[in-house]
XYZ file of C-alpha atoms in Angstrom:
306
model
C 0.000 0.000 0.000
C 1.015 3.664 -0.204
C 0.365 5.906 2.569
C 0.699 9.452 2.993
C 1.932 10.438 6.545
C 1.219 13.894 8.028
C 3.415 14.800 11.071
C 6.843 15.206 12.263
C 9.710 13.588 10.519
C 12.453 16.400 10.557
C 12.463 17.992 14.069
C 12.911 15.838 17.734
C 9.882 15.601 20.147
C 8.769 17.757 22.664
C 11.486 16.075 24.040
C 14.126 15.690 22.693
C 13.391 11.865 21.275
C 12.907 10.612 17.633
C 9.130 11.173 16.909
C 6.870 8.543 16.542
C 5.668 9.438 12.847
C 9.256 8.173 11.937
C 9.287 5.009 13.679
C 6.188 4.101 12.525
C 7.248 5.376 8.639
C 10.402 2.986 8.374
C 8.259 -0.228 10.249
C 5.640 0.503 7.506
C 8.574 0.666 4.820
C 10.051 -2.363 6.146
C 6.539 -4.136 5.870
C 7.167 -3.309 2.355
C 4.653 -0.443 2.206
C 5.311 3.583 0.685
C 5.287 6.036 2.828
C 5.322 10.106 2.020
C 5.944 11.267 4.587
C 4.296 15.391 5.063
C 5.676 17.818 7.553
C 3.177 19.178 9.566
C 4.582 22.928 8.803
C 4.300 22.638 5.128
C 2.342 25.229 3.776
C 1.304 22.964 1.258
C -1.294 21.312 3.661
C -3.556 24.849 3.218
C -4.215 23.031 -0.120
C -4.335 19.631 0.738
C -1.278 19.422 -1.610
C 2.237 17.862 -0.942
C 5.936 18.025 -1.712
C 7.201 15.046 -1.385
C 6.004 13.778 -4.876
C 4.105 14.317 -7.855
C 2.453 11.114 -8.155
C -0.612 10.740 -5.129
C -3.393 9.758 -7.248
C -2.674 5.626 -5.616
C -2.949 6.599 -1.792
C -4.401 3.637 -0.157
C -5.154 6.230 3.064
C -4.157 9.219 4.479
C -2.336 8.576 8.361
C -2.365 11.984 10.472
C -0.402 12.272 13.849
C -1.861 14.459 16.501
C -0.640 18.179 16.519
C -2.249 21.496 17.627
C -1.333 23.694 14.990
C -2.544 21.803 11.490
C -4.740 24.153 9.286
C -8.310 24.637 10.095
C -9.382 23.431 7.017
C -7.037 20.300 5.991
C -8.688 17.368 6.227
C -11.248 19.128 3.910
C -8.562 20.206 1.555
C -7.051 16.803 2.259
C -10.381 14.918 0.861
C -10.888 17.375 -1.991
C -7.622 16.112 -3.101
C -7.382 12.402 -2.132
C -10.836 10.403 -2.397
C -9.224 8.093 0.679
C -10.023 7.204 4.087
C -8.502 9.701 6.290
C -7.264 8.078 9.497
C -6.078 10.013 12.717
C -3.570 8.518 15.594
C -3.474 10.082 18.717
C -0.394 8.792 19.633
C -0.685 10.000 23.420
C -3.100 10.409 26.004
C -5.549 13.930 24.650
C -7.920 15.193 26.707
C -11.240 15.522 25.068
C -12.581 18.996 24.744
C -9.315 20.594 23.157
C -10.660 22.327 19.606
C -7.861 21.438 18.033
C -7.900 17.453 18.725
C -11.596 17.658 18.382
C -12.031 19.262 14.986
C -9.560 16.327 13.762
C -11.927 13.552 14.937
C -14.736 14.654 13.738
C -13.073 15.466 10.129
C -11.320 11.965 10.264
C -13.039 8.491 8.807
C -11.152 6.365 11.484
C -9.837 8.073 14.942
C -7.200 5.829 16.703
C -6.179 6.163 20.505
C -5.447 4.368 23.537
C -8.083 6.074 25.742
C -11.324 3.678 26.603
C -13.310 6.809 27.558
C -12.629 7.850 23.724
C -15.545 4.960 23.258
C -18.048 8.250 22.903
C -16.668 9.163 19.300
C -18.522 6.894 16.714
C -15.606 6.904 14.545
C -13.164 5.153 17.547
C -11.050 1.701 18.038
C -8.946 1.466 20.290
C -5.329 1.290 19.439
C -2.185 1.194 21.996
C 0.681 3.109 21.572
C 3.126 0.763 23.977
C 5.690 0.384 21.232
C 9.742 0.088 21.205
C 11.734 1.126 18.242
C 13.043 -1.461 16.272
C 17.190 -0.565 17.406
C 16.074 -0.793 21.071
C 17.925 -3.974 22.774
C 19.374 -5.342 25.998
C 23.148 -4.979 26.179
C 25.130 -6.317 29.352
C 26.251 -4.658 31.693
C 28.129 -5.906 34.503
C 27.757 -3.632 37.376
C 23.818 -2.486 38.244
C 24.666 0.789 40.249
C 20.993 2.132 40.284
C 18.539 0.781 42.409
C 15.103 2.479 41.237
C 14.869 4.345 38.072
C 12.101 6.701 36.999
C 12.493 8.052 33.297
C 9.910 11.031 32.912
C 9.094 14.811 33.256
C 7.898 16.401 36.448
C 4.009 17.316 36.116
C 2.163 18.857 38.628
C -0.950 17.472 38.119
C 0.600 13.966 38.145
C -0.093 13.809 41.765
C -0.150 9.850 42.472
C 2.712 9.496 40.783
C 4.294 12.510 42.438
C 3.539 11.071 45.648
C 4.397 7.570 44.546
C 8.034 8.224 43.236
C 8.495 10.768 46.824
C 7.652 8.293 48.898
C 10.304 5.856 47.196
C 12.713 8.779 46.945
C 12.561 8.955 50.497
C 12.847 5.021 51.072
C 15.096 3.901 48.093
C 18.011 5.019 46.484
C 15.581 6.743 43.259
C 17.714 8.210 39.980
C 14.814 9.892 38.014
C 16.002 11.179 34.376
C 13.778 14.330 33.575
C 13.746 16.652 30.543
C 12.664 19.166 33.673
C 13.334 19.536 37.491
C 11.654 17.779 40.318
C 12.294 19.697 43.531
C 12.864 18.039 46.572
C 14.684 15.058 45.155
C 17.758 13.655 46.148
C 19.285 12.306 42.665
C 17.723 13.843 39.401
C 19.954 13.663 36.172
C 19.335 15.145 32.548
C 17.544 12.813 30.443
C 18.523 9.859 28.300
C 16.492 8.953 24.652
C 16.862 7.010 22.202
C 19.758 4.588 21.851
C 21.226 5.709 25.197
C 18.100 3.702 27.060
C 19.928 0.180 26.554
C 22.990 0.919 28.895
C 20.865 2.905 31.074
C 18.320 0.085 31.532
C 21.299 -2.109 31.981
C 22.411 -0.820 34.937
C 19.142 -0.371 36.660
C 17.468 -2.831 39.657
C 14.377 -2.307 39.094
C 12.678 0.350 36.510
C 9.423 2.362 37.741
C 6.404 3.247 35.280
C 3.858 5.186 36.414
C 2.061 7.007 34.304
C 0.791 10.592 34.616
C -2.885 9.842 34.675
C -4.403 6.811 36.161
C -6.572 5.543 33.347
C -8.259 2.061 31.938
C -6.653 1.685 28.151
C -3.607 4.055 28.676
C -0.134 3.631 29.346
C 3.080 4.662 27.530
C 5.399 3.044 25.825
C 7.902 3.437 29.012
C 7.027 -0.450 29.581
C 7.732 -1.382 25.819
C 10.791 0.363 25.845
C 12.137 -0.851 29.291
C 11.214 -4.677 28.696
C 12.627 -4.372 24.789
C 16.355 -3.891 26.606
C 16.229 -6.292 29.277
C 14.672 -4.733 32.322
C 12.473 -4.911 34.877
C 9.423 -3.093 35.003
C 7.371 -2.206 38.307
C 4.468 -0.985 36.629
C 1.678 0.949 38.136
C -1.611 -1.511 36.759
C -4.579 -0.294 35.103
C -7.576 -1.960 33.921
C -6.453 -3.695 30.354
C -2.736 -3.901 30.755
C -2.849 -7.123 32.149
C -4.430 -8.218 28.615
C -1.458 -6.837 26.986
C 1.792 -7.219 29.501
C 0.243 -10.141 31.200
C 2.953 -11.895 33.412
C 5.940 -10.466 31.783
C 5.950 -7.393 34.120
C 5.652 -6.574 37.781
C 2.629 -4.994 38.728
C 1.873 -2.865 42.154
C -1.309 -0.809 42.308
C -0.648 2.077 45.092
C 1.684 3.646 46.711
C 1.834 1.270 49.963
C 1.855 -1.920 47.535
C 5.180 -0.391 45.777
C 6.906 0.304 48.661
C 6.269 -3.142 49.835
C 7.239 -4.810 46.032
C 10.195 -2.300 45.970
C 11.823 -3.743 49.218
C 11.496 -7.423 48.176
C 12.396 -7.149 44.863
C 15.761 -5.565 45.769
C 16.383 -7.688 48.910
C 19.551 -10.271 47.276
C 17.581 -14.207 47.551
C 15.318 -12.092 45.214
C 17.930 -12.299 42.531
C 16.545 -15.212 40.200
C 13.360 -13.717 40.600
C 14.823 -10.042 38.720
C 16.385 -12.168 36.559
C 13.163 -14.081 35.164
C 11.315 -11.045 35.178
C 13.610 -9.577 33.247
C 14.479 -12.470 30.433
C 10.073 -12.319 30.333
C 9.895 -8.995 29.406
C 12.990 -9.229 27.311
C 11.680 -11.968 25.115
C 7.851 -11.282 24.911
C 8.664 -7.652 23.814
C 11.198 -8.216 21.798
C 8.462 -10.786 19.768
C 4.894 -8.355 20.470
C 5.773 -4.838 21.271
C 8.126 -3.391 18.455
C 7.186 -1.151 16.269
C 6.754 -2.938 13.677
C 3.851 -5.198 15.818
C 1.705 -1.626 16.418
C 2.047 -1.457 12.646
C 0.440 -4.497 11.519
C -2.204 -3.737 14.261
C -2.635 -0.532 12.486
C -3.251 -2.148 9.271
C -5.481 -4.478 10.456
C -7.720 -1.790 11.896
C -7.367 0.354 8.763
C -8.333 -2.464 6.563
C -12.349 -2.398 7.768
C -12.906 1.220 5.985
C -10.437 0.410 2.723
């Protein structure tokens, strides 16, 4: 198939990692698929035209990542030009209510997210965004000098896992890698994308992931990445991850219950169990939560409005 992708391929995240439209481009490409890829600042999208090629009369569908700033009018423009199914991915979690996100639901034929209370829209399936780039892998390592890792910004509204990671700051030896400051905390260090997560992950105890909002359907793809090199996840449970992560991952489900899991998983007869956690994790992600897995979900879904 050939898709046209609208979103960012040239500039990093908000921050500072390789977007998601990209991944998602080369896993399509190495599915054997065409992608165009669109900018999302081309002016060319006023028109529903674009610049990456003169030939767009064989789009199969039209795959829109979730930005603020698109033109008012462009998926009109967009289906003026293209007689396609227009399909839009909100990659992560968008509260509903925002102009911007909802004028691009409405204007799309298929609306993609991992939110269950999304269920409203009549144009919604659910799709999860818990993938790991295809380069992410374990790597050994043969000293683990971090206890408890966080990876993740500070947000204020965030406030289970705010009180969560404080209350494990002030129990644990807690490294948190932030693109932003978290006052109060003993250890906080810049943060780490990309291909530096392998060695990081490597030298972790136990990984953290906890997710900003506490919601049935949503997570990141902190777990994916984490369990793609090797570690071990603690992971904050909400309803419908167990479908997905099932055994592979360690789940606690407040603060007092990861406290508790925190001590005994560190404790040193709890060795082997680290260990089998972490080969788990390792091997089912490695097999079901690449990129190139979402993809084929994606696909699937897509295929009941080609």
């Amino acid at each position: 198939m050939k898709i046209l992708s609208i979103g960012n391929f040239s500039n990093p995240s908000w921050d500072g990692s390789r977007p998601d439209e990209e991944h998602i481009a080369k896993a399509l490409e190495e599915l054997g698929h065409e992608v165009i890829r669109q900018q999302r600042e081309d002016d060319n999208l006023n028109t529903g035209g674009t610049i990456n090629t003169g030939q767009t009369d064989d789009v199969d569908f039209i795959l829109i990542a979730q930005w603020g700033d698109y033109p008012v009018d462009m998926i009109t423009n967009l289906k003026k030009t293209f007689d396609v199914p227009v399909v839009y991915w909100a990659f992560d979690y968008q509260n509903d209510g925002q102009e911007w996100h909802e004028r691009l639901i409405k204007g799309a034929d298929l609306y993609l997210s991992k939110r269950i209370a999304d269920s409203k829209y009549p144009n919604w399936r659910w799709l999860s965004q818990d993938f790991a780039p295809q380069f992410l892998d374990k790597i050994e390592s043969g000293t683990k000098d971090i206890d408890v890792l966080f990876t993740g910004s500070y947000l204020p509204w965030a406030t289970e896992r705010n009180e969560t990671l404080k209350a494990i700051d002030d129990n644990f030896n807690l490294v948190i890698h932030s693109v932003n400051s978290w006052d109060g905390f003993k250890d906080v260090r810049p943060p780490i994308m990309d291909e530096g997560l392998p060695e990081l992950y490597a030298r972790t105890r136990v990984i953290i992931s906890i997710d900003h909002t506490i919601e049935a359907g949503y997570w990141s793809d902190r777990n994916a990445q984490i369990m793609a090199c090797g570690g071990l996840v603690l992971f904050r449970h909400v309803p419908m991850s167990e479908s997905v992560f099932r055994n592979n991952i360690a789940y606690f489900y407040n603060k007092e219950d990861c406290l508790d899991k925190l001590h005994n998983l560190l404790q040193p007869q709890f060795i082997q169990l680290r260990e089998e956690y972490s080969r788990k994790g390792y091997e089912y992600a490695q097999q079901n939560l690449k990129v190139t897995n979402r993809v084929m979900d994606l696909l699937t879904i897509v295929g009941s409005i080609l």
